């Protein structure tokens, strides 16, 4: 049970799971249902969860990915999430359309790097 884990323990747990990805949709749905990871308030935990979800092609987390890249512009989170979303079979168009809509929201260096990552 990770409910009592500290933030750092949750981040490490999620990164260890990501090393073993892809995980099944059922397993990811169960984790999210029990621990509410998609809407977690801590940015580090949320980023770890969304990275794991995208590596596993768990598209139920797509809305939360778009929300995260829409509400904060830190390159630490933004670039990896865009790259992972872009790599998902059903995520390519979402990543490109989201970036084009939000390009001016990001710092110019971040925008150029993401644009390059997405091949735009």
CSV table of N, CA and C in Angstrom, one decimal:
chain,number,residue,atom,x,y,z
A,1,UNK,N,0.8,-1.2,0.0
A,1,UNK,CA,0.0,0.0,0.0
A,1,UNK,C,0.9,1.2,0.0
A,2,UNK,N,0.7,2.1,-1.0
A,2,UNK,CA,1.6,3.3,-1.1
A,2,UNK,C,0.9,4.5,-0.5
A,3,UNK,N,-0.3,4.3,0.1
A,3,UNK,CA,-1.1,5.5,0.6
A,3,UNK,C,-0.3,6.2,1.7
A,4,UNK,N,0.5,5.5,2.5
A,4,UNK,CA,1.3,6.1,3.5
A,4,UNK,C,2.7,6.5,3.1
A,5,UNK,N,3.0,6.3,1.9
A,5,UNK,CA,4.4,6.7,1.4
A,5,UNK,C,4.6,8.2,1.4
A,6,UNK,N,5.8,8.6,1.6
A,6,UNK,CA,6.2,10.0,1.5
A,6,UNK,C,6.2,10.4,0.0
A,7,UNK,N,6.2,11.6,-0.3
A,7,UNK,CA,6.3,12.1,-1.7
A,7,UNK,C,7.5,11.4,-2.4
A,8,UNK,N,8.6,11.4,-1.8
A,8,UNK,CA,9.8,10.9,-2.5
A,8,UNK,C,9.6,9.4,-2.7
A,9,UNK,N,9.1,8.7,-1.7
A,9,UNK,CA,8.8,7.2,-1.9
A,9,UNK,C,7.9,7.0,-3.0
A,10,UNK,N,6.8,7.8,-3.2
A,10,UNK,CA,5.9,7.6,-4.3
A,10,UNK,C,6.6,7.8,-5.6
A,11,UNK,N,7.5,8.9,-5.7
A,11,UNK,CA,8.2,9.2,-6.9
A,11,UNK,C,9.1,8.0,-7.3
A,12,UNK,N,9.8,7.4,-6.3
A,12,UNK,CA,10.7,6.3,-6.6
A,12,UNK,C,9.9,5.1,-7.0
A,13,UNK,N,8.8,4.8,-6.3
A,13,UNK,CA,7.9,3.7,-6.7
A,13,UNK,C,7.4,3.8,-8.1
A,14,UNK,N,7.0,5.0,-8.5
A,14,UNK,CA,6.5,5.2,-9.9
A,14,UNK,C,7.6,5.0,-10.9
A,15,UNK,N,8.8,5.5,-10.5
A,15,UNK,CA,9.9,5.4,-11.5
A,15,UNK,C,10.4,3.9,-11.6
A,16,UNK,N,10.3,3.2,-10.6
A,16,UNK,CA,10.6,1.7,-10.6
A,16,UNK,C,9.6,1.0,-11.5
A,17,UNK,N,8.3,1.4,-11.4
A,17,UNK,CA,7.3,0.8,-12.2
A,17,UNK,C,7.5,1.1,-13.7
A,18,UNK,N,7.9,2.4,-13.9
A,18,UNK,CA,8.2,2.8,-15.3
A,18,UNK,C,9.3,2.1,-15.9
A,19,UNK,N,10.3,1.6,-15.1
A,19,UNK,CA,11.3,0.8,-15.6
A,19,UNK,C,10.8,-0.6,-16.2
A,20,UNK,N,9.7,-1.0,-15.6
A,20,UNK,CA,9.1,-2.3,-16.0
A,20,UNK,C,8.0,-2.1,-17.0
A,21,UNK,N,7.7,-0.9,-17.5
A,21,UNK,CA,6.6,-0.7,-18.4
A,21,UNK,C,6.9,-1.3,-19.7
A,22,UNK,N,5.9,-1.6,-20.5
A,22,UNK,CA,4.5,-1.2,-20.3
A,22,UNK,C,3.7,-2.0,-19.3
A,23,UNK,N,2.9,-1.4,-18.5
A,23,UNK,CA,2.0,-2.1,-17.6
A,23,UNK,C,0.6,-2.2,-18.3
A,24,UNK,N,-0.2,-3.2,-17.8
A,24,UNK,CA,-1.5,-3.4,-18.4
A,24,UNK,C,-2.4,-2.2,-18.1
A,25,UNK,N,-3.4,-2.0,-19.0
A,25,UNK,CA,-4.4,-1.0,-18.7
A,25,UNK,C,-5.1,-1.2,-17.5
A,26,UNK,N,-5.4,-2.5,-17.2
A,26,UNK,CA,-6.1,-2.9,-16.0
A,26,UNK,C,-5.4,-2.5,-14.7
A,27,UNK,N,-4.1,-2.8,-14.7
A,27,UNK,CA,-3.2,-2.5,-13.6
A,27,UNK,C,-3.2,-1.0,-13.4
A,28,UNK,N,-3.0,-0.2,-14.4
A,28,UNK,CA,-2.9,1.2,-14.3
A,28,UNK,C,-4.2,1.8,-13.9
A,29,UNK,N,-5.3,1.3,-14.4
A,29,UNK,CA,-6.6,1.8,-14.0
A,29,UNK,C,-6.9,1.5,-12.5
A,30,UNK,N,-6.4,0.3,-12.0
A,30,UNK,CA,-6.6,0.0,-10.6
A,30,UNK,C,-5.7,0.9,-9.7
A,31,UNK,N,-4.5,1.1,-10.1
A,31,UNK,CA,-3.6,2.0,-9.3
A,31,UNK,C,-4.2,3.4,-9.2
A,32,UNK,N,-4.7,3.9,-10.4
A,32,UNK,CA,-5.3,5.3,-10.4
A,32,UNK,C,-6.6,5.3,-9.6
A,33,UNK,N,-7.4,4.3,-9.7
A,33,UNK,CA,-8.6,4.3,-8.9
A,33,UNK,C,-8.4,4.3,-7.4
A,34,UNK,N,-7.4,3.5,-7.0
A,34,UNK,CA,-7.2,3.4,-5.5
A,34,UNK,C,-6.4,4.7,-5.0
A,35,UNK,N,-5.4,5.2,-5.7
A,35,UNK,CA,-4.5,6.2,-5.2
A,35,UNK,C,-4.8,7.6,-5.9
A,36,UNK,N,-5.7,7.7,-6.8
A,36,UNK,CA,-6.0,9.0,-7.5
A,36,UNK,C,-4.8,9.7,-8.0
A,37,UNK,N,-3.9,9.0,-8.7
A,37,UNK,CA,-2.7,9.5,-9.2
A,37,UNK,C,-2.8,10.5,-10.3
A,38,UNK,N,-3.8,10.3,-11.2
A,38,UNK,CA,-4.0,11.2,-12.3
A,38,UNK,C,-4.2,12.7,-11.9
A,39,UNK,N,-4.9,12.8,-10.7
A,39,UNK,CA,-5.2,14.2,-10.2
A,39,UNK,C,-4.4,14.5,-9.0
A,40,UNK,N,-3.2,13.8,-8.8
A,40,UNK,CA,-2.4,14.1,-7.6
A,40,UNK,C,-2.0,15.6,-7.6
A,41,UNK,N,-1.9,16.2,-6.5
A,41,UNK,CA,-1.6,17.6,-6.4
A,41,UNK,C,-0.1,17.9,-6.5
A,42,UNK,N,0.7,16.9,-6.1
A,42,UNK,CA,2.2,17.1,-6.1
A,42,UNK,C,2.7,16.9,-7.5
A,43,UNK,N,3.4,17.9,-8.0
A,43,UNK,CA,3.9,17.9,-9.4
A,43,UNK,C,4.8,16.7,-9.7
A,44,UNK,N,5.7,16.4,-8.7
A,44,UNK,CA,6.6,15.3,-9.0
A,44,UNK,C,5.9,13.9,-9.1
A,45,UNK,N,5.0,13.7,-8.2
A,45,UNK,CA,4.2,12.5,-8.2
A,45,UNK,C,3.4,12.4,-9.5
A,46,UNK,N,2.7,13.5,-9.8
A,46,UNK,CA,1.9,13.5,-10.9
A,46,UNK,C,2.7,13.3,-12.2
A,47,UNK,N,3.8,13.9,-12.3
A,47,UNK,CA,4.7,13.7,-13.5
A,47,UNK,C,5.2,12.3,-13.6
A,48,UNK,N,5.5,11.7,-12.4
A,48,UNK,CA,5.9,10.3,-12.4
A,48,UNK,C,4.8,9.4,-12.9
A,49,UNK,N,3.6,9.6,-12.4
A,49,UNK,CA,2.4,8.8,-12.8
A,49,UNK,C,2.1,9.0,-14.3
A,50,UNK,N,2.1,10.3,-14.8
A,50,UNK,CA,1.8,10.5,-16.2
A,50,UNK,C,2.8,9.9,-17.1
A,51,UNK,N,4.1,10.0,-16.7
A,51,UNK,CA,5.2,9.4,-17.5
A,51,UNK,C,4.9,7.8,-17.6
A,52,UNK,N,4.6,7.2,-16.5
A,52,UNK,CA,4.4,5.8,-16.5
A,52,UNK,C,3.2,5.5,-17.3
A,53,UNK,N,2.1,6.3,-17.2
A,53,UNK,CA,0.9,6.0,-18.0
A,53,UNK,C,1.2,6.1,-19.5
A,54,UNK,N,1.9,7.2,-19.9
A,54,UNK,CA,2.2,7.3,-21.3
A,54,UNK,C,3.2,6.2,-21.8
A,55,UNK,N,4.1,5.8,-21.0
A,55,UNK,CA,5.0,4.7,-21.5
A,55,UNK,C,4.2,3.4,-21.7
A,56,UNK,N,3.1,3.3,-21.0
A,56,UNK,CA,2.3,2.1,-21.1
A,56,UNK,C,1.1,2.3,-22.0
A,57,UNK,N,1.1,3.5,-22.7
A,57,UNK,CA,0.1,3.8,-23.7
A,57,UNK,C,-1.3,3.8,-23.0
A,58,UNK,N,-1.4,4.3,-21.8
A,58,UNK,CA,-2.6,4.4,-21.0
A,58,UNK,C,-3.2,5.8,-21.3
A,59,UNK,N,-4.1,5.8,-22.4
A,59,UNK,CA,-4.6,7.0,-22.9
A,59,UNK,C,-5.6,7.7,-22.0
A,60,UNK,N,-6.1,7.0,-21.0
A,60,UNK,CA,-7.1,7.6,-20.1
A,60,UNK,C,-6.4,8.8,-19.3
A,61,UNK,N,-5.1,8.8,-19.3
A,61,UNK,CA,-4.4,9.9,-18.6
A,61,UNK,C,-4.1,11.1,-19.5
A,62,UNK,N,-4.5,11.0,-20.8
A,62,UNK,CA,-4.2,12.1,-21.8
A,62,UNK,C,-4.7,13.4,-21.3
A,63,UNK,N,-5.9,13.5,-20.8
A,63,UNK,CA,-6.5,14.8,-20.4
A,63,UNK,C,-5.6,15.4,-19.3
A,64,UNK,N,-5.1,14.6,-18.4
A,64,UNK,CA,-4.3,15.1,-17.3
A,64,UNK,C,-2.9,15.6,-17.8
A,65,UNK,N,-2.4,14.9,-18.9
A,65,UNK,CA,-1.2,15.3,-19.5
A,65,UNK,C,-1.3,16.7,-20.1
A,66,UNK,N,-2.4,16.8,-20.9
A,66,UNK,CA,-2.7,18.1,-21.5
A,66,UNK,C,-2.9,19.2,-20.4
A,67,UNK,N,-3.6,18.9,-19.4
A,67,UNK,CA,-3.7,19.8,-18.3
A,67,UNK,C,-2.4,20.2,-17.7
A,68,UNK,N,-1.5,19.3,-17.4
A,68,UNK,CA,-0.2,19.6,-16.8
A,68,UNK,C,0.6,20.5,-17.7
A,69,UNK,N,0.7,20.1,-19.0
A,69,UNK,CA,1.5,21.0,-19.9
A,69,UNK,C,0.8,22.3,-20.2
A,70,UNK,N,-0.4,22.4,-19.8
A,70,UNK,CA,-1.2,23.7,-20.0
A,70,UNK,C,-1.1,24.6,-18.8
A,71,UNK,N,-0.7,24.1,-17.7
A,71,UNK,CA,-0.8,24.9,-16.5
A,71,UNK,C,0.6,25.2,-15.9
A,72,UNK,N,1.6,24.6,-16.4
A,72,UNK,CA,3.0,24.9,-15.9
A,72,UNK,C,3.9,24.7,-17.1
A,73,UNK,N,5.0,25.5,-17.2
A,73,UNK,CA,5.8,25.4,-18.3
A,73,UNK,C,7.2,25.0,-18.1
A,74,UNK,N,7.5,24.4,-16.9
A,74,UNK,CA,8.8,23.9,-16.6
A,74,UNK,C,9.3,22.9,-17.6
A,75,UNK,N,10.4,23.1,-18.2
A,75,UNK,CA,11.0,22.2,-19.2
A,75,UNK,C,11.2,20.8,-18.6
A,76,UNK,N,11.5,20.8,-17.3
A,76,UNK,CA,11.7,19.5,-16.6
A,76,UNK,C,10.5,18.5,-16.8
A,77,UNK,N,9.3,19.1,-16.9
A,77,UNK,CA,8.1,18.3,-17.1
A,77,UNK,C,7.6,18.4,-18.5
A,78,UNK,N,7.6,19.5,-19.1
A,78,UNK,CA,7.0,19.8,-20.4
A,78,UNK,C,7.6,18.9,-21.5
A,79,UNK,N,8.9,19.0,-21.6
A,79,UNK,CA,9.5,18.3,-22.8
A,79,UNK,C,9.3,16.8,-22.7
A,80,UNK,N,9.6,16.1,-21.5
A,80,UNK,CA,9.3,14.7,-21.5
A,80,UNK,C,7.9,14.3,-21.7
A,81,UNK,N,7.0,15.1,-21.2
A,81,UNK,CA,5.5,14.7,-21.4
A,81,UNK,C,5.1,14.8,-22.8
A,82,UNK,N,5.6,15.9,-23.5
A,82,UNK,CA,5.3,16.0,-24.9
A,82,UNK,C,5.9,14.9,-25.7
A,83,UNK,N,7.2,14.5,-25.4
A,83,UNK,CA,7.9,13.5,-26.1
A,83,UNK,C,7.1,12.1,-25.9
A,84,UNK,N,6.7,11.8,-24.7
A,84,UNK,CA,6.1,10.6,-24.4
A,84,UNK,C,4.7,10.5,-25.1
A,85,UNK,N,3.9,11.6,-25.0
A,85,UNK,CA,2.6,11.7,-25.6
A,85,UNK,C,2.8,11.5,-27.1
A,86,UNK,N,3.7,12.2,-27.7
A,86,UNK,CA,4.0,12.1,-29.2
A,86,UNK,C,4.3,10.7,-29.6
A,87,UNK,N,5.0,10.0,-28.7
A,87,UNK,CA,5.4,8.6,-29.0
A,87,UNK,C,4.2,7.6,-29.0
A,88,UNK,N,3.1,7.9,-28.3
A,88,UNK,CA,2.0,7.1,-28.2
A,88,UNK,C,1.2,7.0,-29.6
A,89,UNK,N,0.8,5.8,-30.0
A,89,UNK,CA,0.1,5.7,-31.3
A,89,UNK,C,-1.1,6.7,-31.4
A,90,UNK,N,-1.8,6.9,-30.4
A,90,UNK,CA,-3.0,7.8,-30.4
A,90,UNK,C,-2.7,9.2,-29.9
A,91,UNK,N,-1.4,9.4,-29.6
A,91,UNK,CA,-1.1,10.7,-28.9
A,91,UNK,C,-0.4,11.7,-29.8
A,92,UNK,N,0.1,11.3,-31.0
A,92,UNK,CA,0.8,12.2,-31.8
A,92,UNK,C,0.1,13.5,-32.1
A,93,UNK,N,-1.1,13.4,-32.7
A,93,UNK,CA,-1.9,14.6,-33.0
A,93,UNK,C,-2.3,15.4,-31.8
A,94,UNK,N,-2.6,14.8,-30.7
A,94,UNK,CA,-2.9,15.5,-29.5
A,94,UNK,C,-1.7,16.3,-29.0
A,95,UNK,N,-0.5,15.7,-29.1
A,95,UNK,CA,0.7,16.4,-28.7
A,95,UNK,C,1.0,17.6,-29.6
A,96,UNK,N,0.9,17.4,-30.8
A,96,UNK,CA,1.1,18.5,-31.8
A,96,UNK,C,0.1,19.6,-31.7
A,97,UNK,N,-1.2,19.3,-31.6
A,97,UNK,CA,-2.2,20.3,-31.5
A,97,UNK,C,-2.1,21.1,-30.2
A,98,UNK,N,-1.9,20.4,-29.1
A,98,UNK,CA,-1.7,21.0,-27.8
A,98,UNK,C,-0.6,22.0,-27.8
A,99,UNK,N,0.6,21.5,-28.4
A,99,UNK,CA,1.7,22.4,-28.4
A,99,UNK,C,1.5,23.7,-29.3
A,100,UNK,N,0.9,23.5,-30.4
A,100,UNK,CA,0.6,24.6,-31.3
A,100,UNK,C,-0.3,25.6,-30.6
A,101,UNK,N,-1.2,25.1,-29.9
A,101,UNK,CA,-2.2,26.0,-29.2
A,101,UNK,C,-1.5,26.7,-28.0
A,102,UNK,N,-0.5,26.1,-27.4
A,102,UNK,CA,0.1,26.6,-26.2
A,102,UNK,C,1.5,27.2,-26.4
A,103,UNK,N,2.0,27.2,-27.6
A,103,UNK,CA,3.4,27.6,-27.9
A,103,UNK,C,3.8,28.9,-27.2
A,104,UNK,N,2.9,29.9,-27.2
A,104,UNK,CA,3.2,31.2,-26.7
A,104,UNK,C,3.2,31.2,-25.2
A,105,UNK,N,2.7,30.2,-24.5
A,105,UNK,CA,2.6,30.1,-23.1
A,105,UNK,C,4.0,29.8,-22.5
A,106,UNK,N,4.8,29.1,-23.3
A,106,UNK,CA,6.1,28.6,-22.8
A,106,UNK,C,7.2,29.6,-23.0
A,107,UNK,N,8.3,29.5,-22.2
A,107,UNK,CA,9.5,30.3,-22.5
A,107,UNK,C,10.0,30.0,-23.9
A,108,UNK,N,10.5,31.0,-24.6
A,108,UNK,CA,11.0,30.8,-26.0
A,108,UNK,C,11.9,29.6,-26.1
A,109,UNK,N,12.8,29.4,-25.2
A,109,UNK,CA,13.8,28.3,-25.3
A,109,UNK,C,13.0,26.9,-25.2
A,110,UNK,N,12.1,26.9,-24.2
A,110,UNK,CA,11.3,25.6,-24.1
A,110,UNK,C,10.5,25.4,-25.3
A,111,UNK,N,9.9,26.4,-25.8
A,111,UNK,CA,9.0,26.3,-27.0
A,111,UNK,C,9.9,25.8,-28.2
A,112,UNK,N,11.1,26.3,-28.4
A,112,UNK,CA,11.9,25.8,-29.5
A,112,UNK,C,12.3,24.4,-29.3
A,113,UNK,N,12.6,24.0,-28.1
A,113,UNK,CA,13.0,22.6,-27.8
A,113,UNK,C,11.9,21.6,-28.0
A,114,UNK,N,10.7,22.0,-27.6
A,114,UNK,CA,9.6,21.1,-27.8
A,114,UNK,C,9.2,21.0,-29.3
A,115,UNK,N,9.3,22.1,-29.9
A,115,UNK,CA,9.0,22.2,-31.4
A,115,UNK,C,10.0,21.2,-32.1
A,116,UNK,N,11.2,21.2,-31.7
A,116,UNK,CA,12.2,20.3,-32.3
A,116,UNK,C,11.9,18.9,-32.0
A,117,UNK,N,11.5,18.6,-30.7
A,117,UNK,CA,11.2,17.3,-30.2
A,117,UNK,C,10.1,16.7,-31.1
A,118,UNK,N,9.1,17.5,-31.4
A,118,UNK,CA,7.9,17.1,-32.1
A,118,UNK,C,8.1,17.1,-33.6
A,119,UNK,N,9.2,17.6,-34.0
A,119,UNK,CA,9.5,17.7,-35.5
A,119,UNK,C,8.6,18.7,-36.2
A,120,UNK,N,8.2,19.7,-35.6
A,120,UNK,CA,7.4,20.8,-36.2
A,120,UNK,C,8.2,21.9,-36.8
